Coordinates of C-alpha atoms and ligand atoms in Angstrom, one line a residue:
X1 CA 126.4 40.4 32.6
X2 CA 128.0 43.6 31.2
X3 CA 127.7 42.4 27.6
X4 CA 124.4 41.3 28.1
X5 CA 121.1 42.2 25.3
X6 CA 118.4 44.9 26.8
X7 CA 115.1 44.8 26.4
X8 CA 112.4 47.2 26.8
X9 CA 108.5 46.1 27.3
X10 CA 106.1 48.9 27.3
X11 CA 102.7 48.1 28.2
X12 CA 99.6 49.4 27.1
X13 CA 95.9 48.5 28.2
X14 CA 94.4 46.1 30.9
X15 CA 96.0 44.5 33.3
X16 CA 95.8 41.1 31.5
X17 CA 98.3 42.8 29.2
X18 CA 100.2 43.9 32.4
X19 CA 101.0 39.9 33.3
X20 CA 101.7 38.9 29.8
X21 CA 104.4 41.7 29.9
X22 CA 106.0 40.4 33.3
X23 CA 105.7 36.8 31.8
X24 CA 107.4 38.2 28.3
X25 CA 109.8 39.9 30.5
X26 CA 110.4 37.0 32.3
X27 CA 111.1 34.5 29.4
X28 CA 113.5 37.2 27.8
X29 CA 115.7 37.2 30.9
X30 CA 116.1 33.7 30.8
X31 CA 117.3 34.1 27.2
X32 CA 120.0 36.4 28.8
X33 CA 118.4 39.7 28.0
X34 CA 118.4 42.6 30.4
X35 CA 115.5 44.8 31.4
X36 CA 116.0 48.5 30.5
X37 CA 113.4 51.6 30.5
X38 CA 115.4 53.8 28.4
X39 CA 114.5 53.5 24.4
X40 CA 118.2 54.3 23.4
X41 CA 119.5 51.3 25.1
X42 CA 117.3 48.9 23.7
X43 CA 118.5 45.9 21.5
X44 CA 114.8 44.9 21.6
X45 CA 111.7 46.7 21.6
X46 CA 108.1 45.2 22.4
X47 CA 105.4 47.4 22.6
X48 CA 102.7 45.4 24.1
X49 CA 99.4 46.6 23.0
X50 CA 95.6 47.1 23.8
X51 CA 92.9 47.2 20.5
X52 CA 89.7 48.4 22.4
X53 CA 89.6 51.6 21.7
X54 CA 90.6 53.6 18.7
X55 CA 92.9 55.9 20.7
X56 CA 95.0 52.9 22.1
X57 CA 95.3 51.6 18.7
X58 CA 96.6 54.7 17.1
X59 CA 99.2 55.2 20.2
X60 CA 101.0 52.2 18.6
X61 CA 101.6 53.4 15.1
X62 CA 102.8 56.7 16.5
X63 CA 105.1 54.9 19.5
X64 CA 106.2 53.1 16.2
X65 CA 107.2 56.1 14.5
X66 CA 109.5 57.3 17.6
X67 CA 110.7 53.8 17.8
X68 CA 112.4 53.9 13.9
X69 CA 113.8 57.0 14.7
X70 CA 115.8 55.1 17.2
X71 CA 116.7 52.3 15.5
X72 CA 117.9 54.7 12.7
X73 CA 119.9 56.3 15.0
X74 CA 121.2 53.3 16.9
X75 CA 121.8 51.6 13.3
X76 CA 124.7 54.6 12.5
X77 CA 126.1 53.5 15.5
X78 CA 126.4 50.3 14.3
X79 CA 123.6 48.7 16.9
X80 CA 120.9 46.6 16.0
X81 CA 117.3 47.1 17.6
X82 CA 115.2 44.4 17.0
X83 CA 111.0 45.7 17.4
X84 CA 108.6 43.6 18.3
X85 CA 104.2 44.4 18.3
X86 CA 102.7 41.8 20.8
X87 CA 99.2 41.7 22.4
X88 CA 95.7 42.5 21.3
X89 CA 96.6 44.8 18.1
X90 CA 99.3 42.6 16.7
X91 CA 96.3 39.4 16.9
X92 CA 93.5 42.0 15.0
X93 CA 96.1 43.7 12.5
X94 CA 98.9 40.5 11.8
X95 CA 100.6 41.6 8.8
X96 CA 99.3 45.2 8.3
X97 CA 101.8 46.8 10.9
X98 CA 104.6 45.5 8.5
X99 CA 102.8 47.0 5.7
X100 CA 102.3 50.4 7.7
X101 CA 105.6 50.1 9.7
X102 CA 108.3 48.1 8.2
X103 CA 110.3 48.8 11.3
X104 CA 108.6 46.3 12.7
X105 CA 110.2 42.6 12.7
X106 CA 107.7 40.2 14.7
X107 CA 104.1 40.6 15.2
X108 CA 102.7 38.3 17.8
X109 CA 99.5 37.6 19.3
X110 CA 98.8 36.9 23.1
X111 CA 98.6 33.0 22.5
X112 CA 102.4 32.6 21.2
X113 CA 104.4 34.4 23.5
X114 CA 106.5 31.2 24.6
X115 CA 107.7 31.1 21.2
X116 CA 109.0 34.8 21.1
X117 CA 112.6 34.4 21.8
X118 CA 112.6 31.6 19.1
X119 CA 111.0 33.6 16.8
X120 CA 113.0 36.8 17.3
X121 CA 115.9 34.9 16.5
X122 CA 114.2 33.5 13.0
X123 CA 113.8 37.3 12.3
X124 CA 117.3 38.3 12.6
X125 CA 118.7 34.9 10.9
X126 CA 115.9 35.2 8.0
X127 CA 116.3 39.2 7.6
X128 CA 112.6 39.8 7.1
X129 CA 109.8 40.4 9.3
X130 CA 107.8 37.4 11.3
X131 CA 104.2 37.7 11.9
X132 CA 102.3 34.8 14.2
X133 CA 99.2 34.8 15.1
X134 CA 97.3 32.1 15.3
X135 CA 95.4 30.6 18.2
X136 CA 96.4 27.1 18.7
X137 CA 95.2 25.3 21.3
X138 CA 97.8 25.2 24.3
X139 CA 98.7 25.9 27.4
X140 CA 101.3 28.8 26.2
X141 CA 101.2 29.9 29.9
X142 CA 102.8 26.6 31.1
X143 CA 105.1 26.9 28.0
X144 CA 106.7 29.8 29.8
X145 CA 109.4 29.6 31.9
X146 CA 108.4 29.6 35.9
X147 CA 107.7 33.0 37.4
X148 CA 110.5 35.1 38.4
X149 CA 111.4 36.9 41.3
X150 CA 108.5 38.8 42.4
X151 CA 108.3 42.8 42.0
X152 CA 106.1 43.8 45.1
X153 CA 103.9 42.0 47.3
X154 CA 101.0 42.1 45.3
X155 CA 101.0 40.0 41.8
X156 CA 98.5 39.7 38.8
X157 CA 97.8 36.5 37.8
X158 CA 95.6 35.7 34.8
X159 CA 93.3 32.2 35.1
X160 CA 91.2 32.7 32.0
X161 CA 91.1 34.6 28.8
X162 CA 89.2 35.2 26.1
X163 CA 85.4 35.9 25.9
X164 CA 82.0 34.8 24.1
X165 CA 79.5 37.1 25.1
X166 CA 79.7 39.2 22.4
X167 CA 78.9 42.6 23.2
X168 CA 78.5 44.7 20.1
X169 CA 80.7 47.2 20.7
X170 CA 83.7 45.1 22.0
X171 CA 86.8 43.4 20.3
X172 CA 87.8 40.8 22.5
X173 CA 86.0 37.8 20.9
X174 CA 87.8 38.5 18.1
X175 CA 91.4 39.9 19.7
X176 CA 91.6 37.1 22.0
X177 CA 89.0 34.5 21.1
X178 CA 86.8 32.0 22.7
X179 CA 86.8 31.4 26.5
X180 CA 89.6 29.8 28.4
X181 CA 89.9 28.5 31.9
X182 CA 93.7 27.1 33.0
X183 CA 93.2 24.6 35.3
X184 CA 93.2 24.9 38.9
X185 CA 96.5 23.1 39.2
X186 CA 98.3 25.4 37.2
X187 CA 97.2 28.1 39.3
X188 CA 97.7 27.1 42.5
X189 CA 101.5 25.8 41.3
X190 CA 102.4 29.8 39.9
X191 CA 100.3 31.2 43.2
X192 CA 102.3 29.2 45.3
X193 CA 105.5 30.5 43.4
X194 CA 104.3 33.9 43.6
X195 CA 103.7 33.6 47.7
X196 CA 107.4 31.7 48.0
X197 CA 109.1 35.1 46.6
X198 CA 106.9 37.5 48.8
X199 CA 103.9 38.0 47.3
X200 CA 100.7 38.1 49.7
X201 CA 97.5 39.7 47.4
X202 CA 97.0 38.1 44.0
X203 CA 94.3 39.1 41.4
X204 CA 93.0 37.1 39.2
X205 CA 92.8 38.4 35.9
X206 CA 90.7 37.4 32.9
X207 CA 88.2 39.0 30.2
X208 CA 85.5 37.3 31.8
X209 CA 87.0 36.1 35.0
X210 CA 83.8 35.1 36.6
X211 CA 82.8 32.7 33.7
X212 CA 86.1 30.8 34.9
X213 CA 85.8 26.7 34.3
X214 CA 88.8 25.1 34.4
X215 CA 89.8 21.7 35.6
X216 CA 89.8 20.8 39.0
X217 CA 93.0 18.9 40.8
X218 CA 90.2 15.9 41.7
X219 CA 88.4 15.6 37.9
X220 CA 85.6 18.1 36.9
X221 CA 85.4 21.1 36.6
X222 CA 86.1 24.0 39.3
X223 CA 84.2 27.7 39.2
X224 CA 85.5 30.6 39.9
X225 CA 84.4 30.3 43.9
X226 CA 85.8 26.8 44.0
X227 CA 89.2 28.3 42.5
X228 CA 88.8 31.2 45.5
X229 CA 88.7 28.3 48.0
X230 CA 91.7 26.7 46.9
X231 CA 93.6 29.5 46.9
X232 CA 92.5 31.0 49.5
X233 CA 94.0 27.6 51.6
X234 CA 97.9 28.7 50.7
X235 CA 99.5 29.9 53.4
X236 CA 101.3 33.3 53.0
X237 CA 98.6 34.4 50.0
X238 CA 96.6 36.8 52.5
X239 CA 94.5 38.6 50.0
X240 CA 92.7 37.5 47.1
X241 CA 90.7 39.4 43.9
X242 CA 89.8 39.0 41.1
X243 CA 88.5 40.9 37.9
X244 CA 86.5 41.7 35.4
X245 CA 83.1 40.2 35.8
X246 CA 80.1 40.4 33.6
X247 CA 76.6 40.5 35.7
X248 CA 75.5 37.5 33.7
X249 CA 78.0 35.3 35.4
X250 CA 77.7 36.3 39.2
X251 CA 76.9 33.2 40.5
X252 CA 74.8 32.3 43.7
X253 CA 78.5 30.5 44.8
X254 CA 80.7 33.5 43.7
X255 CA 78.5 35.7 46.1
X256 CA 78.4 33.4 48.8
X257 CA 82.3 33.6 48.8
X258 CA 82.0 37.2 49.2
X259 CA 80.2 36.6 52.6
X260 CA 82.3 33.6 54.0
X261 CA 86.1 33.9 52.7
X262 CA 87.7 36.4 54.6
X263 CA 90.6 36.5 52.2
X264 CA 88.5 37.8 49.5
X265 CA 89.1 41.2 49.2
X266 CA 85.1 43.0 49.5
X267 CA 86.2 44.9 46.3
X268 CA 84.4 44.4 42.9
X269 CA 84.3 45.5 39.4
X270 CA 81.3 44.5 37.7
X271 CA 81.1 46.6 34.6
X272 CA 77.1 48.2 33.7
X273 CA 78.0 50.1 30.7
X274 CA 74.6 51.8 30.8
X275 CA 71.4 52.7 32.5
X276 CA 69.3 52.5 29.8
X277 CA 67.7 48.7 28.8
X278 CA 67.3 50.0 25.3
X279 CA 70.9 50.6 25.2
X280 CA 71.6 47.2 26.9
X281 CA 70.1 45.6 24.6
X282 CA 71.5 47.0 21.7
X283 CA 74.9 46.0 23.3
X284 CA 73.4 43.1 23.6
X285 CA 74.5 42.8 27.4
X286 CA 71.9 39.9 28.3
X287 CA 70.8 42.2 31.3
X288 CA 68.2 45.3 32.2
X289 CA 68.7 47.8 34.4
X290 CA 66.6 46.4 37.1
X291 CA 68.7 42.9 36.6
X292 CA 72.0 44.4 37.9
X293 CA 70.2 46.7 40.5
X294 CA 68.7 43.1 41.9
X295 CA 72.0 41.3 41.7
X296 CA 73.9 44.7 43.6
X297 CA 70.9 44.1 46.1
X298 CA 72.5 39.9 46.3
X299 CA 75.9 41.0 46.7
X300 CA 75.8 43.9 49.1
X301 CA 73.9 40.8 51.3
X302 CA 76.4 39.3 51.2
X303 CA 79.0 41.4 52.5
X304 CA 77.1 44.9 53.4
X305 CA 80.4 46.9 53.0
X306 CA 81.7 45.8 49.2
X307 CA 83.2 48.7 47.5
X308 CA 81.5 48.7 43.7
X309 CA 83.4 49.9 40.8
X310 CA 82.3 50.0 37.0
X311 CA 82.6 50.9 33.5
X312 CA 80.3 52.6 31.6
X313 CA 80.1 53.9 27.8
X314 CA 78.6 56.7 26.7
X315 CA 77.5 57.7 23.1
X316 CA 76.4 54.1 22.5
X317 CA 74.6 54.1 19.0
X318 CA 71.1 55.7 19.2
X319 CA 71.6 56.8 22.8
X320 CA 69.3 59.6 23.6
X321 CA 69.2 62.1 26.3
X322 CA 66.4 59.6 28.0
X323 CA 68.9 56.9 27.5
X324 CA 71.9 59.0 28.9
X325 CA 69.4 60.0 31.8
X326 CA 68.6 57.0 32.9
X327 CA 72.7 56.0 33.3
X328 CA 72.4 58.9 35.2
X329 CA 70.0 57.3 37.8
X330 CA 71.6 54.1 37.6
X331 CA 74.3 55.9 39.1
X332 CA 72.3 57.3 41.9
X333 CA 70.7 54.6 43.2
X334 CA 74.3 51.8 43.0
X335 CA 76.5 54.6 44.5
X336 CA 79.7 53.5 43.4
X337 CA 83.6 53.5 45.0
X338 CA 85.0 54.4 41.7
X339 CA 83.9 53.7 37.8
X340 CA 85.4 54.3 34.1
X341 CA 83.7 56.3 31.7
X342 CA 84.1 56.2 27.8
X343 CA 82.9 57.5 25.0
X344 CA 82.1 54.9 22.1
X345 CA 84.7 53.8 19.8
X346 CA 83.5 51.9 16.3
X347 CA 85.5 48.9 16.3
X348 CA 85.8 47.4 12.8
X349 CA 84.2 44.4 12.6
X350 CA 82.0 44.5 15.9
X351 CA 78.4 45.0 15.1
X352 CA 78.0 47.9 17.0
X353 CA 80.5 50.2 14.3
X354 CA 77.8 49.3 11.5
X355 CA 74.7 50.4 13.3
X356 CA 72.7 53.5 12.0
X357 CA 72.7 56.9 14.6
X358 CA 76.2 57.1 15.6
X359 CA 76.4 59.7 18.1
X360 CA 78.1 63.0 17.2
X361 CA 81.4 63.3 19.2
X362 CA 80.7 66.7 20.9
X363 CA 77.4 64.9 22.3
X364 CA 79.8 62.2 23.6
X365 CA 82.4 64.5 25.4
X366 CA 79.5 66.6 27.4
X367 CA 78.0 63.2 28.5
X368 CA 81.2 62.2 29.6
X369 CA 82.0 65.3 31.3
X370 CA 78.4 65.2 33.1
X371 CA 78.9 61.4 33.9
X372 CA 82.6 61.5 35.6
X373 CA 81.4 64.5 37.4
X374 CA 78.6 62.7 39.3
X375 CA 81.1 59.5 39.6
X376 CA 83.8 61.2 41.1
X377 CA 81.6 62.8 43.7
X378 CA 80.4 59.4 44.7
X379 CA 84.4 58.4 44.8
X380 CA 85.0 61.6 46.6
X381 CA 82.6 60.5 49.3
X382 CA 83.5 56.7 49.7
X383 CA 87.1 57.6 50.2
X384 CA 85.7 60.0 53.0
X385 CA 83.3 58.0 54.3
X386 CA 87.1 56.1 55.2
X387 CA 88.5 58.7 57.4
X388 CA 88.7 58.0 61.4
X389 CA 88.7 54.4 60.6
X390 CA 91.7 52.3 61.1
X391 CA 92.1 49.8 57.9
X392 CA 94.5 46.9 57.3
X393 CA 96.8 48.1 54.5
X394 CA 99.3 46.0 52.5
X395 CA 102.4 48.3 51.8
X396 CA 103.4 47.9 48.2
X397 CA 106.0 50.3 47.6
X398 CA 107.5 53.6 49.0
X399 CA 105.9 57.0 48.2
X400 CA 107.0 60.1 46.7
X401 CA 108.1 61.5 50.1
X402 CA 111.0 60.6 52.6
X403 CA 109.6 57.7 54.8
X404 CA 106.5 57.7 53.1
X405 CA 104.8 54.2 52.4
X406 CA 102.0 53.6 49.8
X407 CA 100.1 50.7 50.2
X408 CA 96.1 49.4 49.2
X409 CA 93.4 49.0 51.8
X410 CA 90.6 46.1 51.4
X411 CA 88.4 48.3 49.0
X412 CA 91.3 49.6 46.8
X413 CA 92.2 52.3 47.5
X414 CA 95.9 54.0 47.4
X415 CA 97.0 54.6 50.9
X416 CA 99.6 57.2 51.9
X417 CA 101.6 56.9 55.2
X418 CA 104.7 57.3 57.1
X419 CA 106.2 54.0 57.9
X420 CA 109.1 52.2 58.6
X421 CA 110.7 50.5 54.8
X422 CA 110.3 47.3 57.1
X423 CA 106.7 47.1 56.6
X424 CA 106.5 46.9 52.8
X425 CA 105.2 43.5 52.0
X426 CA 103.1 43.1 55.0
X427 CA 99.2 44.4 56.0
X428 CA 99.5 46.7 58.7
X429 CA 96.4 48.2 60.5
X430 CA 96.4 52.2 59.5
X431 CA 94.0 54.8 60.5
X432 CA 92.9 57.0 58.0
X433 CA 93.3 61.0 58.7
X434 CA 92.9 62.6 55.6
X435 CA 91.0 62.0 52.0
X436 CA 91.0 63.2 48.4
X437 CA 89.3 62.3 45.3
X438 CA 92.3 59.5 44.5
X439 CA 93.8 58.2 47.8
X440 CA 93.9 58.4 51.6
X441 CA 96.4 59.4 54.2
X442 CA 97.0 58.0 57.6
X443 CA 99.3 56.7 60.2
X444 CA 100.4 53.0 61.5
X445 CA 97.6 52.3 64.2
X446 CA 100.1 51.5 66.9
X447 CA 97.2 50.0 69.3
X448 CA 95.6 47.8 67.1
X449 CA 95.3 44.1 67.7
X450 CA 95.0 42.1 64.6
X451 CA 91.9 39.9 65.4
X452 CA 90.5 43.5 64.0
X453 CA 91.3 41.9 60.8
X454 CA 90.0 38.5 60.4
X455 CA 91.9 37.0 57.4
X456 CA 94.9 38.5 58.2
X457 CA 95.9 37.2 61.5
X458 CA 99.6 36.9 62.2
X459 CA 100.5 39.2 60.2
X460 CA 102.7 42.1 62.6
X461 CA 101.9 45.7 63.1
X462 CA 104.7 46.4 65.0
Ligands
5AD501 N1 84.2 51.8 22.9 C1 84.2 52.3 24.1 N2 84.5 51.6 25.2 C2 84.6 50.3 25.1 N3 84.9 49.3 26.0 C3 85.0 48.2 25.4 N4 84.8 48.4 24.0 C4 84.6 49.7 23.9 C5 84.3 50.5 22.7 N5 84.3 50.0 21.5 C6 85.0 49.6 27.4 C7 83.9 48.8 28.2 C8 84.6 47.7 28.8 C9 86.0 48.3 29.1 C10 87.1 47.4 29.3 O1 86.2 49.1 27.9 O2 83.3 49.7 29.2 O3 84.0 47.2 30.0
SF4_502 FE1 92.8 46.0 25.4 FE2 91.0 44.1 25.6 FE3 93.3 43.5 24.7 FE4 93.1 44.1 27.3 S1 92.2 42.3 26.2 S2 94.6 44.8 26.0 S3 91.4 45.7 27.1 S4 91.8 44.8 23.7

């Protein structure tokens, strides 16, 4: 289609964000339009964005101010550029990017993206800015045209959203509301999709993915380690995940999945935030210290090598040195694979921003800096822990070098080799040679037999 619209989807934030662009994407191209990267070729614009943190909200208004430019300069050409604001700062701000940035011409919140293509064309045929974003009650995912053909072998695939735990410091209650499980028909139907066009790993995405209850294909409802079992009985889907967790919600099933379902990938992101039970429960996180410790204790049980990953914040209101000490410890005694570290951000309208003692900012940045020191030491010595052993790793993509593969092992992380192209898309036993603080290297284990890798069988090395 030589005549055909571009679009251009720039994505910012978590991976839920991430899907909703491939599914925005998707829906676009079946409305004709063309996928493009570059800005000056765009007829449409959707900056896809992320409100939990001050510094991701602010990257929109200035990607905003580069965007007018643009259109300015594609306007004198006598080309229209149409901008859209999707995702979690278009459902906080609605109508206040207009008022900021009139170059804007539809604001749209996470629970209307079906509608987009109808409602880009009521802001060109109307000449004035559209701004929806409401939450009604539907499945908008279903409303979406089927997936498309699949990018790599791995796939995101979001099975719940919102969140009512209510942290204090956090946004999503109010960016993406109340929780919501799709049901386990609709899943299995788009992860059977997904594994038809090539996909074999699929991670299940939602704010509070382990508080999943949607409806189950035989009446009732299904957890989250019910949904894992049905999944994990499609042929072709060989790897399964699934984030991000709160401790709260680790259920005695969920862990018990960990031990028995060899698809499930012994990877897990259960965010902490902090060491401190003071600070916990001024976050109001519904756990101690000594809570998560115990359930780490459950889960390592349950299968003894589980890679741990986290989050933490730092510079919570009223955190003291005692406070940040004992996130220090907490640290310690977990030993984690890899973490994220931030520094507080008042939100406006989250409890937390009102609270007295807000922590000065260089306080913040040297308990940072102390923090992802100590993490990325523990990260340095997981990924070495790695080398010598052979791993099964599902090529994703090729590398930066000639010949060179990059693919994820069981626990995450990126791994480097030389391969043939053949082997994208499929797991492939590698033994690990080298290490560094982000990624491993190896080569193709040529001797390996797959019953190595329970979970995985028929799957050829070659
Ligand atoms: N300030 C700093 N970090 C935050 N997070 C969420 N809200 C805030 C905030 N206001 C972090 C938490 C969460 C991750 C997704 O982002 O650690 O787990
Ligand atoms: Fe950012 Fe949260 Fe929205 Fe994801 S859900 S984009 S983390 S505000």
């Amino acid at each position: 289609m030589p005549g055909a619209k571009k679009v251009l989807v720039k994505t910012f934030g978590c991976q839920m964000n991430v899907y909703d662009s491939e599914r925005m994407t998707e829906a676009l191209e079946a409305e004709g339009y063309r996928e493009t990267d570059v800005l000056e070729e765009a007829d449409l614009v959707v900056l896809n964005t992320c409100h939990i943190r001050e510094k991701a909200a602010d990257k929109v208004y200035s990607e905003l101010g580069r965007i007018r430019q643009v259109k300015e300069e594609r306007l004198a050409l006598g080309r229209e550029t149409q901008v859209a604001v999707a995702g979690c700062v278009a459902q906080a701000e609605g109508s206040e990017i207009v008022s900021r940035a009139p170059v804007v011409d539809l604001v749209i919140g996470p629970q209307s993206y079906h509608r987009m293509p109808d409602l880009l064309r009521q802001a060109a045929s109307d000449r004035r800015s559209v701004v929806e974003t409401q939450f009604p009650e539907e499945e908008k995912f279903e409303r979406l045209p089927a997936r498309g053909k699949a990018r790599t072998a791995t796939a995101f695939l979001t099975v719940q959203e919102g969140c009512d735990k209510f942290c204090t410091f956090c946004v999503v209650p109010y960016t993406r509301g109340m929780e919501y499980s799709r049901s386990v028909a609709a899943i299995v139907a788009e992860a059977e999709a997904l594994v038809a066009r090539g996909v074999s790993e699929v991670t299940l995405l939602g704010q509070n993915v382990n508080a999943y209850h949607g409806a189950s294909e035989g009446g009732g409802t299904a957890s989250l380690a019910g949904l894992i079992d049905r999944l994990a009985r499609i042929d072709g889907l060989e790897r399964l995940r699934y984030t991000t967790s709160h401790p709260r919600d680790m259920t005695d099933d969920l862990i018990a999945a960990h031990a028995h379902e060899p698809k499930l990938m012994p990877f897990l992101h259960l965010p902490v935030q902090s060491g401190s039970d003071r600070m916990l429960a001024a976050m109001n996180r519904k756990h101690t210290a000594a809570d998560y410790l115990a359930l780490v204790a459950r889960i390592r049980k349950a299968r003894p090598d589980i890679a741990l990953s986290t989050d933490f914040i730092v510079g919570f209101p009223g955190e003291t040195d005692a406070d940040f000490e004992a996130t220090l410890k907490i640290v310690d005694t977990v030993g984690f694979a890899q973490a994220y570290t931030f520094k507080y951000s008042a939100r406006p309208g989250t409890p937390a921003a009102k609270m007295d003692d807000q922590v000065p900012e260089s306080v913040k940045t040297e308990r940072l800096f102390r923090l992802q020191q100590r993490l990325d030491g523990q990260q340095k010595r997981f990924n070495a822990a790695c080398v010598g052993r052979t791993v099964p790793v599902l090529f994703e993509r090729a590398g930066r070098h000639d010949g060179q593969l990059i693919g994820r092992s069981p626990y995450l992380q990126a791994v480097h080799a030389f391969a043939d192209e053949a082997l994208l898309g499929r797991i492939v036993p590698v033994e690990i040679l080298g290490s560094g603080p982000n990624s491993l290297s190896g080569v193709i284990a040529a001797s390996a037999t797959h019953d190595k890798f329970p979970g995985h069988r028929g799957i050829a090395a070659e």
